Every structure is written in C-alpha cells, then in structure tokens.
PDB file of C-alpha atoms in Angstrom:
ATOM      1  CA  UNK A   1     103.817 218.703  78.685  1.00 93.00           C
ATOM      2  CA  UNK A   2     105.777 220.547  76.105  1.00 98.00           C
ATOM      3  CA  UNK A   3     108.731 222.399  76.900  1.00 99.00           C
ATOM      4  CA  UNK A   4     111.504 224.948  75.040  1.00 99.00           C
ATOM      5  CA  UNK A   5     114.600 224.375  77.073  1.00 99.00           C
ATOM      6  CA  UNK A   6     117.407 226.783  76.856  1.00 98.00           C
ATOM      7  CA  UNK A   7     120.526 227.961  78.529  1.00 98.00           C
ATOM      8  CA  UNK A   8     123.681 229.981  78.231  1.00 96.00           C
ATOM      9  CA  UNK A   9     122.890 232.904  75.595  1.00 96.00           C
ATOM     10  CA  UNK A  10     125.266 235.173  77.307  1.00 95.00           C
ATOM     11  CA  UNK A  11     123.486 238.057  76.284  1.00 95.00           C
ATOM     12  CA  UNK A  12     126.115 240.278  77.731  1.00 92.00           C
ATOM     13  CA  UNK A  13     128.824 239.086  75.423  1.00 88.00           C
ATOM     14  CA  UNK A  14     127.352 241.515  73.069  1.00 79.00           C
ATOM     15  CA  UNK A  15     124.952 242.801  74.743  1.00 73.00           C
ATOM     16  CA  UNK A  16     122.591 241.831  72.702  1.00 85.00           C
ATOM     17  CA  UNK A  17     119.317 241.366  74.545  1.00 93.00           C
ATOM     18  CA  UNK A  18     116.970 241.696  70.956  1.00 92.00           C
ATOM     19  CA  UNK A  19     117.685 238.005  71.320  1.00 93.00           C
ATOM     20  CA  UNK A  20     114.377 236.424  69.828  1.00 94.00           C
ATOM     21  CA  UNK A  21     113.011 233.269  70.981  1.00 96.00           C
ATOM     22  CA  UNK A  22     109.770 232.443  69.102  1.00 97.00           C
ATOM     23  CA  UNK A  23     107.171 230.515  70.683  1.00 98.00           C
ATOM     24  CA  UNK A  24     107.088 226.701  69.604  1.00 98.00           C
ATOM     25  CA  UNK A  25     106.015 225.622  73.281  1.00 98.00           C
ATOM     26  CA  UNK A  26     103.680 227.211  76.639  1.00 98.00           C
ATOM     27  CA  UNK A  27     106.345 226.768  79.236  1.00 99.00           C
ATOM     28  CA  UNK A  28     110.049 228.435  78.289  1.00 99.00           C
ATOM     29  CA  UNK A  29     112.863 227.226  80.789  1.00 99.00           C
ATOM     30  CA  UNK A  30     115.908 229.300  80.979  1.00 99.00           C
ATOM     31  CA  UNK A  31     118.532 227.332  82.538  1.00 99.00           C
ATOM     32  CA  UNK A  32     121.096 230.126  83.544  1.00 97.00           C
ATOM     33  CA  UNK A  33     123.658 232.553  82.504  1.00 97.00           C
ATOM     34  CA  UNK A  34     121.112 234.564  79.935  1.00 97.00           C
ATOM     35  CA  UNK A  35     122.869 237.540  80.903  1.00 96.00           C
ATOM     36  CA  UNK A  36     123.588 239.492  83.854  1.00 96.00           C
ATOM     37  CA  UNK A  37     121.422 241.231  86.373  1.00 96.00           C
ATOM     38  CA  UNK A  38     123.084 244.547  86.232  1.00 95.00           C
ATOM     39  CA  UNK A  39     122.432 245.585  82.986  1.00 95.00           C
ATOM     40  CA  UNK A  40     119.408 247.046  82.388  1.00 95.00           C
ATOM     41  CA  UNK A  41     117.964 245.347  79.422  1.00 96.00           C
ATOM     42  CA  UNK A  42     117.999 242.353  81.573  1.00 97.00           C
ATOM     43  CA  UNK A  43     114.481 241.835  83.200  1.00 98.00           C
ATOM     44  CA  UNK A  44     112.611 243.646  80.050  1.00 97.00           C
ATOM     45  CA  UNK A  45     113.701 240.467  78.135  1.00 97.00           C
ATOM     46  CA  UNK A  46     112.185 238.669  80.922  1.00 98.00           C
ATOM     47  CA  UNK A  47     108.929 240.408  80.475  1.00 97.00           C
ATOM     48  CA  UNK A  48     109.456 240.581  76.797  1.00 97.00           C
ATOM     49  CA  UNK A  49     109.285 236.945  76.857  1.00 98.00           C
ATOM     50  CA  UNK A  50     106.379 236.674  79.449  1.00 98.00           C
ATOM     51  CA  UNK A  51     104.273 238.494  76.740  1.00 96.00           C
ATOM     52  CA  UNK A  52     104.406 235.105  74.862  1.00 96.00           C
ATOM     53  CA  UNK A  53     105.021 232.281  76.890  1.00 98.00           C
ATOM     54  CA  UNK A  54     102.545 231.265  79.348  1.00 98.00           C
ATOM     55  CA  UNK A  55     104.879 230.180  82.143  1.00 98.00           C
ATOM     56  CA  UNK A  56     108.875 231.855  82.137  1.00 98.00           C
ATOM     57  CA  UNK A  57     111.302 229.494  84.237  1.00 99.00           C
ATOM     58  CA  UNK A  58     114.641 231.224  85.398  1.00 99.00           C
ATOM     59  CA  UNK A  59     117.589 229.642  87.509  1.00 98.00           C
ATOM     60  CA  UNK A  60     120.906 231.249  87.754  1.00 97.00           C
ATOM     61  CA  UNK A  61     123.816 230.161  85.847  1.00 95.00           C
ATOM     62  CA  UNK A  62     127.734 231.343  87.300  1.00 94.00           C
ATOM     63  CA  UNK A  63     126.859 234.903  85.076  1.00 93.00           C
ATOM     64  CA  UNK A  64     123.475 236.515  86.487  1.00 95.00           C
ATOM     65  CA  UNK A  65     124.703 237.489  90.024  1.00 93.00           C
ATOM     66  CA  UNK A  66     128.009 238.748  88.746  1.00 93.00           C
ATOM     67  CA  UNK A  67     129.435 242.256  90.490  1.00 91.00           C
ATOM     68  CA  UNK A  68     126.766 241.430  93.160  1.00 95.00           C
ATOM     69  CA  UNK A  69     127.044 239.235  96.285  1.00 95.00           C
ATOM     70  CA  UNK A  70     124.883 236.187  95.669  1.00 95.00           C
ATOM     71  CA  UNK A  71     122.107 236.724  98.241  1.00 96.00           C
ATOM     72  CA  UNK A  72     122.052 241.045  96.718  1.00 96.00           C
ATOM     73  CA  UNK A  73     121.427 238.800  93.460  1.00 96.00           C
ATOM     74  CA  UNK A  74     118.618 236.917  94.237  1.00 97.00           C
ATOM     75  CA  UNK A  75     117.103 239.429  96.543  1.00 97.00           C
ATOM     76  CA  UNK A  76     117.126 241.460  92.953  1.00 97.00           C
ATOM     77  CA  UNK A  77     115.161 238.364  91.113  1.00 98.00           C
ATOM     78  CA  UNK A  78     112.349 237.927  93.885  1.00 97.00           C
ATOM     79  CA  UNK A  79     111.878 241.499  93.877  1.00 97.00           C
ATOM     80  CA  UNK A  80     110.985 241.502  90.056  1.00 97.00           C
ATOM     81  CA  UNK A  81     109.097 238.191  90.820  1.00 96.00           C
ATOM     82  CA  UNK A  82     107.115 239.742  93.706  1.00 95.00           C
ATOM     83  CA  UNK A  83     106.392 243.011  91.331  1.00 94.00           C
ATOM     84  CA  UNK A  84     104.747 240.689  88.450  1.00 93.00           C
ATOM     85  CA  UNK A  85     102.705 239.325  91.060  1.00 87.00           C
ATOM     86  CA  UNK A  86     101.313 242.276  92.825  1.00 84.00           C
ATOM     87  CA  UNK A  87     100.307 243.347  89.102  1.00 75.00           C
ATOM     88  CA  UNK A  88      98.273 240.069  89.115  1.00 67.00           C
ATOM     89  CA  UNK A  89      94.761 239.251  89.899  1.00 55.00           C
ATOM     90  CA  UNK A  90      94.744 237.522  93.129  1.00 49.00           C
ATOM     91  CA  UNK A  91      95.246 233.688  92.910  1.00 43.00           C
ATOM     92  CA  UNK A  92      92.416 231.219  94.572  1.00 37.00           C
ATOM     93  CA  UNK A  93      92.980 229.873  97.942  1.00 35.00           C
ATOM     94  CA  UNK A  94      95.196 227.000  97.866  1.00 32.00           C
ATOM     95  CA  UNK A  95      96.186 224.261 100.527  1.00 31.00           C
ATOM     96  CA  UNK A  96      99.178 222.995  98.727  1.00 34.00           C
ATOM     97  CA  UNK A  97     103.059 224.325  99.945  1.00 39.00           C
ATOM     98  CA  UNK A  98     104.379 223.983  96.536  1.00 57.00           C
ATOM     99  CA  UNK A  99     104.161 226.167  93.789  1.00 62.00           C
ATOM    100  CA  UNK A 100     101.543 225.816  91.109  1.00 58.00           C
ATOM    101  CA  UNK A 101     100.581 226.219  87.325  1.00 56.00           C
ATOM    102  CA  UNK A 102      96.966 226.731  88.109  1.00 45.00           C
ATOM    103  CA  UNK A 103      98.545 230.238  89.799  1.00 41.00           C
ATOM    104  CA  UNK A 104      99.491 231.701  86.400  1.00 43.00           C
ATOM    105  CA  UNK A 105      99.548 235.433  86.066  1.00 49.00           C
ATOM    106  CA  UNK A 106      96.888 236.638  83.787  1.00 49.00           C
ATOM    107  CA  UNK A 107      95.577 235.589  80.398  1.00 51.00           C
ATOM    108  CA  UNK A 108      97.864 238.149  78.950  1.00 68.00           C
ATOM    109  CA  UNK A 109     100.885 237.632  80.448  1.00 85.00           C
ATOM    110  CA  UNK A 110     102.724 234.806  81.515  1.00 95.00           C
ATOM    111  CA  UNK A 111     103.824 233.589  84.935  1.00 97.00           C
ATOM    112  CA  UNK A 112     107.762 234.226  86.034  1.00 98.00           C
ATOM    113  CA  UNK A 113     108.943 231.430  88.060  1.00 98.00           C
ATOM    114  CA  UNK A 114     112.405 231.452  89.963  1.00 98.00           C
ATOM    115  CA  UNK A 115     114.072 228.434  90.296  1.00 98.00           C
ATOM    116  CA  UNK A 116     115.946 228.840  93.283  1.00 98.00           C
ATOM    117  CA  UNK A 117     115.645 225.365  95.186  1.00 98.00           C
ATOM    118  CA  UNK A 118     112.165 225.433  94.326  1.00 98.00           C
ATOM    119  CA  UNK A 119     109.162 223.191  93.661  1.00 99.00           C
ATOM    120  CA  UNK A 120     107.025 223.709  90.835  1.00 99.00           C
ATOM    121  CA  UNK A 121     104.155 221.862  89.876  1.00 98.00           C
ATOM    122  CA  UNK A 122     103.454 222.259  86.186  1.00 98.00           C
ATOM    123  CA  UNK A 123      99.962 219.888  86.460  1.00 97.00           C
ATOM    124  CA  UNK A 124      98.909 217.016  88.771  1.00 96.00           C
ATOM    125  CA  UNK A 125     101.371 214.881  87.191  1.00 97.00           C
ATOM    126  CA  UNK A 126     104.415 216.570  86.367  1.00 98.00           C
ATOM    127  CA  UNK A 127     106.276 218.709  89.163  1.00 99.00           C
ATOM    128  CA  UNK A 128     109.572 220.939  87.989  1.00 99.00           C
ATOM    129  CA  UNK A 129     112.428 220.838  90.450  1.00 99.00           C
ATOM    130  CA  UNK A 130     114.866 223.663  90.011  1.00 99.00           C
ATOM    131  CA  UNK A 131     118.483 225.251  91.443  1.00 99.00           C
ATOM    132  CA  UNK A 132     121.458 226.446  90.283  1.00 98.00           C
ATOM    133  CA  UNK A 133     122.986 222.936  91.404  1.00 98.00           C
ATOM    134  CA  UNK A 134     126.524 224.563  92.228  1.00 96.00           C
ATOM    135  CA  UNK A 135     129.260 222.038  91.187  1.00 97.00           C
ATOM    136  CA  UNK A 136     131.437 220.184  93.609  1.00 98.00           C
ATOM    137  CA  UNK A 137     134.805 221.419  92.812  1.00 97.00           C
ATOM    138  CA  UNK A 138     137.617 218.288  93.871  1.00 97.00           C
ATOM    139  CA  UNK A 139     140.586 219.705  96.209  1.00 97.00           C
ATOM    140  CA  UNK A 140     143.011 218.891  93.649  1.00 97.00           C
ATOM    141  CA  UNK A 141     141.032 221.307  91.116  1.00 97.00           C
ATOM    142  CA  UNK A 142     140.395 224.139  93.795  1.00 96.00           C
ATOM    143  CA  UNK A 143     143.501 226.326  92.545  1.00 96.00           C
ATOM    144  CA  UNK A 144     142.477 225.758  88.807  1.00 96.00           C
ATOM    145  CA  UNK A 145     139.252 225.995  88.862  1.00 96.00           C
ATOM    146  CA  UNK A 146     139.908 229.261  91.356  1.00 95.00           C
ATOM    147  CA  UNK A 147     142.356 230.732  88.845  1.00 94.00           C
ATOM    148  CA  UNK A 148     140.655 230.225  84.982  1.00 93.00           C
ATOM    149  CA  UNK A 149     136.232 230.205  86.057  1.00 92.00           C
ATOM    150  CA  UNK A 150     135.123 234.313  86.131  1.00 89.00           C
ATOM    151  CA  UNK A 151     132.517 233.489  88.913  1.00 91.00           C
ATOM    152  CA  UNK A 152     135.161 233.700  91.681  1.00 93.00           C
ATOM    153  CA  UNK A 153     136.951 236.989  90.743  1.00 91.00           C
ATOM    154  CA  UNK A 154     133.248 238.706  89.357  1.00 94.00           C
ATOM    155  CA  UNK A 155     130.963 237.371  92.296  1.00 94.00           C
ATOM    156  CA  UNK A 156     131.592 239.216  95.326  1.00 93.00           C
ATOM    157  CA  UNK A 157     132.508 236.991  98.306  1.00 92.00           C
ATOM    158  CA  UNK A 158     132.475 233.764  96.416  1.00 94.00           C
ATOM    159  CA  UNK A 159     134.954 231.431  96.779  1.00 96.00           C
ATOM    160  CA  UNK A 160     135.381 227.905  96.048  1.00 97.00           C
ATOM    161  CA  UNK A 161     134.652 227.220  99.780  1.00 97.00           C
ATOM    162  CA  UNK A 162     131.597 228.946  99.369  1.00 97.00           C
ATOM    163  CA  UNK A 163     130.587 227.620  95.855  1.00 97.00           C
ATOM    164  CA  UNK A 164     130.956 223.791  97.488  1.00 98.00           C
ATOM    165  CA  UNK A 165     128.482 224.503 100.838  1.00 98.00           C
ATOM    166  CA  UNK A 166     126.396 225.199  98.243  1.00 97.00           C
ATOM    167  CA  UNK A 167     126.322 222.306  96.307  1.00 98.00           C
ATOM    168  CA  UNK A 168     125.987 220.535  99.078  1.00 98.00           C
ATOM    169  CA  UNK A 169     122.765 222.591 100.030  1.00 98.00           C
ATOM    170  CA  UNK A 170     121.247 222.048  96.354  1.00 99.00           C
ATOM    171  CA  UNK A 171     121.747 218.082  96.423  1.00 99.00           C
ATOM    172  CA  UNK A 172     120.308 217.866  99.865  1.00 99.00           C
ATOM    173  CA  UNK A 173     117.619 219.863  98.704  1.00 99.00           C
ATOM    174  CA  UNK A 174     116.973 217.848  95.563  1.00 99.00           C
ATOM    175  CA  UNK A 175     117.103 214.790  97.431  1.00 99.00           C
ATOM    176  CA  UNK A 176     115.028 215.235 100.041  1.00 99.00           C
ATOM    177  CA  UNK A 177     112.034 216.935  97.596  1.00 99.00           C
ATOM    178  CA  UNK A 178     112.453 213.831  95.352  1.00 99.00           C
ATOM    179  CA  UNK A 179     112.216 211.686  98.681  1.00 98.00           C
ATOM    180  CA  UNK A 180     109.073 213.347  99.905  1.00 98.00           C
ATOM    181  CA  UNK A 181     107.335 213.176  96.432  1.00 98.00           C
ATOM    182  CA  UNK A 182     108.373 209.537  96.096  1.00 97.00           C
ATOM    183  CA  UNK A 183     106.890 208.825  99.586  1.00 97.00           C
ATOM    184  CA  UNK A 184     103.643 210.746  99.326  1.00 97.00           C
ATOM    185  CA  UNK A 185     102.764 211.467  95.698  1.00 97.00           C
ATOM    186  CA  UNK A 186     104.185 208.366  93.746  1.00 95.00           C
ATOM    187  CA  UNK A 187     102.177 209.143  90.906  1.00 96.00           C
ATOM    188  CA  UNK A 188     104.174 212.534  90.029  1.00 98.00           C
ATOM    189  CA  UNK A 189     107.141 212.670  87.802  1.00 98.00           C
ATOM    190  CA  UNK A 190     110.141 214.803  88.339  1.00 99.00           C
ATOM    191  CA  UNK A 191     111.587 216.869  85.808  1.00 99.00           C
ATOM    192  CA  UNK A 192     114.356 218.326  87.636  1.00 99.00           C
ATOM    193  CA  UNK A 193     116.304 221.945  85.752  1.00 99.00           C
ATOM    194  CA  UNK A 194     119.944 222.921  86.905  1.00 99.00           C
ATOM    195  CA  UNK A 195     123.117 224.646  85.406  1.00 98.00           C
ATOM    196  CA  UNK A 196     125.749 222.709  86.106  1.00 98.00           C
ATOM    197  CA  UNK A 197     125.978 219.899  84.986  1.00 98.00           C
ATOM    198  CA  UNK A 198     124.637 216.568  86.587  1.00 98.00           C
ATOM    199  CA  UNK A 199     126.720 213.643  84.993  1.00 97.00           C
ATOM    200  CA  UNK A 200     130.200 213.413  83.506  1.00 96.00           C
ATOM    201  CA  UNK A 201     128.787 210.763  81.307  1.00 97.00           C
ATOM    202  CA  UNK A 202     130.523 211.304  77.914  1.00 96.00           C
ATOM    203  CA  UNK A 203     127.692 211.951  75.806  1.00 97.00           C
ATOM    204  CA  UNK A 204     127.622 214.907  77.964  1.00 96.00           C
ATOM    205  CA  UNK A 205     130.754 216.201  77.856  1.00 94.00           C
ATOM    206  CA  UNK A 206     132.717 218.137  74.962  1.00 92.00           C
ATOM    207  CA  UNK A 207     135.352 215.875  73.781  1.00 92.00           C
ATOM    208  CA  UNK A 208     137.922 218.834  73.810  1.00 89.00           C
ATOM    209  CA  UNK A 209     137.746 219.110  77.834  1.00 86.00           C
ATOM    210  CA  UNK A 210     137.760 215.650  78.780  1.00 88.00           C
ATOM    211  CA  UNK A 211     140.098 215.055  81.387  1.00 86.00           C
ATOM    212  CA  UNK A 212     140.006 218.710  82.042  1.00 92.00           C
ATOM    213  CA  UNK A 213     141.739 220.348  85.102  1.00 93.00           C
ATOM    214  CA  UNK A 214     138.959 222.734  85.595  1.00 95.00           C
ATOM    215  CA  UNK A 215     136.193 219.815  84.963  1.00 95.00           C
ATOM    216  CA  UNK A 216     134.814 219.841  88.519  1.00 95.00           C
ATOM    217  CA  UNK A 217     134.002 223.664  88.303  1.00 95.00           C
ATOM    218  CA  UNK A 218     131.372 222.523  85.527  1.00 96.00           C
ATOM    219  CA  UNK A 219     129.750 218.891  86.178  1.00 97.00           C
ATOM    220  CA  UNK A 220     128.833 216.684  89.073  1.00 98.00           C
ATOM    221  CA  UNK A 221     128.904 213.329  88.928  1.00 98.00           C
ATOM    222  CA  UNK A 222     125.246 212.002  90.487  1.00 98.00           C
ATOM    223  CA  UNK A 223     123.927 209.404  89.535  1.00 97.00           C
ATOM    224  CA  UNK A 224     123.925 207.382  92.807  1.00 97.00           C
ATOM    225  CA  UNK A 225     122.302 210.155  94.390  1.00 98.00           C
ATOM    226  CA  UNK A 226     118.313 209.345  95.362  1.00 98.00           C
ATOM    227  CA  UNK A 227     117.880 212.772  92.781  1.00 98.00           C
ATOM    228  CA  UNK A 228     118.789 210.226  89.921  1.00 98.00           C
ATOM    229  CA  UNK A 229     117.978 207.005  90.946  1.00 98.00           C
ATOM    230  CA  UNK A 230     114.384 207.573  91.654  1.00 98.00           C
ATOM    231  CA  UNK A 231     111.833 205.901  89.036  1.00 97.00           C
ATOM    232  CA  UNK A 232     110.212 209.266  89.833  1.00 98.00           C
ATOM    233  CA  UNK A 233     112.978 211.669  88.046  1.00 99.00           C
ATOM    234  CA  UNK A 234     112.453 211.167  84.259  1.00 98.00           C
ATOM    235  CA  UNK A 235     114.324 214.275  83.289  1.00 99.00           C
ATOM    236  CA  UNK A 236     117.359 216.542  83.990  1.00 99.00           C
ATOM    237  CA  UNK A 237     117.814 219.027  82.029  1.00 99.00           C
ATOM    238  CA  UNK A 238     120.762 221.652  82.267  1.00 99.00           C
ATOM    239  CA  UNK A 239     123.646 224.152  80.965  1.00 98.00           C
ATOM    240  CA  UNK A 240     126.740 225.783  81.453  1.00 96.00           C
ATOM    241  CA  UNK A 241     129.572 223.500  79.297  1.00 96.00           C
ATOM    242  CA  UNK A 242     128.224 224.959  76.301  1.00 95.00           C
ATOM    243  CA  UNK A 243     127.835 221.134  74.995  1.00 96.00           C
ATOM    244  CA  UNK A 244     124.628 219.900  74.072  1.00 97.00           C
ATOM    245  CA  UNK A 245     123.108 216.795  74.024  1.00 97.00           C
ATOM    246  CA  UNK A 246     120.145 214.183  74.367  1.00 98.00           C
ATOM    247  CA  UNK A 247     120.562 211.342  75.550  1.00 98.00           C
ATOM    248  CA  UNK A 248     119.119 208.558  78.198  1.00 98.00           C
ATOM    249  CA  UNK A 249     121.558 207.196  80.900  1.00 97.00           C
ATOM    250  CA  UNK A 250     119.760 204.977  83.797  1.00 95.00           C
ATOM    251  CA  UNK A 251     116.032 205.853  82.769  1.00 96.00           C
ATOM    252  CA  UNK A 252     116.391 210.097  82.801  1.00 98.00           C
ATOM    253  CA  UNK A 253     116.371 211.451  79.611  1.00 99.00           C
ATOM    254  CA  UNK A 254     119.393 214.306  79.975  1.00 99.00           C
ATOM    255  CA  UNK A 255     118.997 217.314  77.966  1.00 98.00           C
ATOM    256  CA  UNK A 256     121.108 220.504  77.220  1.00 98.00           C
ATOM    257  CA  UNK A 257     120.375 223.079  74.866  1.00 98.00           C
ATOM    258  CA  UNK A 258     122.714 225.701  75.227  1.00 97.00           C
ATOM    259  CA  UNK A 259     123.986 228.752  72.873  1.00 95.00           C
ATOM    260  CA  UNK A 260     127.098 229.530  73.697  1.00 91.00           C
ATOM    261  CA  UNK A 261     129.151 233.078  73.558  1.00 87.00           C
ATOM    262  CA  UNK A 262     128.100 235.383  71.114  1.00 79.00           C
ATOM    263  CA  UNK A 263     131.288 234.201  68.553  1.00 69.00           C
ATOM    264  CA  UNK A 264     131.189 231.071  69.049  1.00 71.00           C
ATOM    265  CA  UNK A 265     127.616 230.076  69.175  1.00 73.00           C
ATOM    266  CA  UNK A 266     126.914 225.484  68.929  1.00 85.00           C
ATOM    267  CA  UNK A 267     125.480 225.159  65.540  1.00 88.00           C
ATOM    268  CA  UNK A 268     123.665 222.311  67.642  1.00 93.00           C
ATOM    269  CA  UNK A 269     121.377 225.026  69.309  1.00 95.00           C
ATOM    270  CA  UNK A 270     117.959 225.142  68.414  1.00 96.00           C
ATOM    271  CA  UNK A 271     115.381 227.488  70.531  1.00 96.00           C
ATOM    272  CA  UNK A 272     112.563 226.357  69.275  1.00 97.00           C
ATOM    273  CA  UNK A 273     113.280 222.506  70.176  1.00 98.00           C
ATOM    274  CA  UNK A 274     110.388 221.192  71.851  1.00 98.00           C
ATOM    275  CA  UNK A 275     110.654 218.908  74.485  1.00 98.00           C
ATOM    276  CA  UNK A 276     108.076 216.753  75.787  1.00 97.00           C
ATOM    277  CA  UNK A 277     108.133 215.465  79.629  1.00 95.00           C
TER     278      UNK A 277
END
C-alpha cells in the first residue's frame, strides 16, 4: 500500500496555505502541526487536498489546537469530519468496530480520517494506528521544556502535567490495540502514525540537539513497549523535530518526512516520497 507521508509544514509561519502537494500516492498522511485550526484557510486545504487523494489522514501535532483548549480543538476536527460525511452517500452495513477503507467518501472526493487514538484499516491486511503520541517530558526537563516549547503558553490549560497523562493515555492505547490485533487478527500489520517522536535512536535525532535539555518535550524512548516489539508493527512513522530520516531499528522501518518552518525548510523534504507498507 503506497503512502505520501508528511508532517510539520507550519503553514501558519507564513501563512501560506497555497502549499501544493501533488499526488504521487492514494492515501496522504499528515502527521501534525500543518497549521493551526483557527485560521481560516485551514480546513479548505483539507478539502483542497481531499479533491485528489483518495483517503486524507490528519493527527495533531503541538500547533493545530493552539489558542483553543485541546478537547474545543478536536471537537472543531470531528465536526468538519462529521460534515464530509453527512455530504456522503451512505456507507454499507458493517459488523466491524474499526474504521475502514471500504467506507471511502465518494468517487470524487476523498475520505478525511482523524487520527485521534484511532484504528484504521486501510485493507484486510494493513491497519493504520494513529495519535498525537504526547511525549513524556522527564522531571528534570519539566521547567525547560515548560519555559522554551509554545504548546504550553499557546494551548489553553495545558501544562506539562497535563501533556504527560496524556502520553500515558496514547501508549496505553497503542498497546493495547496492537495487543488485541496480535491476539485476534495475526495476519494484519501495523503501521502505526504519531508526532512525537517514538525513539531517541540517533539516526533519528538532529545532531545539533543531542543531549538537549528540552529533548523529552520532543521524543519518547519505546522500544520495549509491546507498540514496538510486536512482529505485527512494521512501521512508525512521525514528526515534530523537524529531522528526517529512514531507517530500520528492531524490524520497524521509522520514517519522518517533515518540512520545517517556512525559513528554514530540510532540503531533505520531499512530498511526493512514496512509501510503501
């Protein structure tokens, strides 16, 4: 299954939502901080993009729910979500709880998917895991990572208290979905789609800010976690260091294809990349 993967084009930097991402793939995944939710060019890209791509994937980076309260953010996603759908001819009945391709829109427009600890299955053999994946931010980075990251001053009634129950929520999640597909479908893989950043593996981390002392507001160490050491999980794919990379580390293939701000884009980005999982 082909895949463009992309993250972090901080479209409000500029603004500059003409942002053009040509089709080289069906299924577009954008792994956070795009732009942010209150401006109002924001969701016509979505549907801008929807007019080409037969399945749009969106998670939230640490930028889309700015100046809102994180549950006013995602309230403002599913409503968009639930007004593409009621546009849509009805889907058949289905006995499945998870999410799936065979659901798609309309042969004109593409299907919006929000990844918001949610299961997606793209076919009978590949399923799409997908959250935020808040990072777990160490006690002796809380003041740091408090001080320099714009989430906890723009975000209204985020803290770092806050931002840690809910990495803890998105790892339980993730490992008890890859548990239960393990168990009962052991014939699926698991491509799984975050933000923050899964591994502090080096290959995945910008030289400049090793050792950082803000490092724990960006990446997660996992990889003794069930979510990585499943045979099942074969990808991770995710964004927000602005560091890109491709690389296998215990058999998951770890991808990031990120942008960057608006003047200083990675001259390793390439949105048409296509990935195959």
């Amino acid at each position: 299954m082909d895949f463009q993967i992309i993250s972090d084009l901080h479209l409000e930097t500029h603004p500059a939502y003409d942002f053009v991402i040509e089709r080289t793939a069906p299924y577009l995944a954008l792994l956070g901080d795009i732009g942010h939710l209150e401006h109002d060019q924001f969701f016509p890209f979505i549907e801008e993009l929807l007019s080409r791509f037969e399945i749009v994937f969106l998670l939230f980076g640490n930028h889309e729910p700015q100046s809102y309260t994180m549950d006013a953010a995602r309230r403002k996603v599913i409503a968009f979500q639930d007004r593409l759908s009621a546009h849509s001819p009805p889907c058949p009945p289905s006995t499945s709880t998870s999410t799936s391709a065979s659901t798609s829109a309309s042969a004109s427009t593409g299907r919006f998917v929000f990844l918001s600890q949610t299961r997606f299955d793209v076919s009978d053999s590949l399923t799409v895991l997908g959250c935020t994946l808040y990072s777990h931010i160490l006690p002796e980075q809380d003041q740091a990572v408090a001080a320099r990251m714009s989430d906890f001053k723009m975000i209204a009634d985020w803290t770092t208290e806050t931002h840690n129950r809910a990495h803890d929520a998105d790892l339980a999640w993730l490992n008890a979905q890859v548990r239960e597909i393990e168990l009962r479908e052991p014939r699926r893989r698991i491509a799984i789609f975050s933000h923050h950043a899964p591994s502090l593996d080096p290959r995945a981390v910008d030289p400049r800010y090793a050792g950082s002392s803000v490092t724990s507001g960006f990446a997660t160490e996992l990889r003794d976690q069930p979510c990585w050491t499943s045979s099942a999980v074969t990808t991770w794919a995710f964004g927000h260091t602005h560091y890109n990379c491709d690389f296998e580390l215990g058999g998951v293939r770890v991808i990031a294809n990120q942008k960057g701000y608006y003047a200083s884009p990675r001259d390793t980005f390439v949105p048409g990349r296509i990935y195959s999982l």
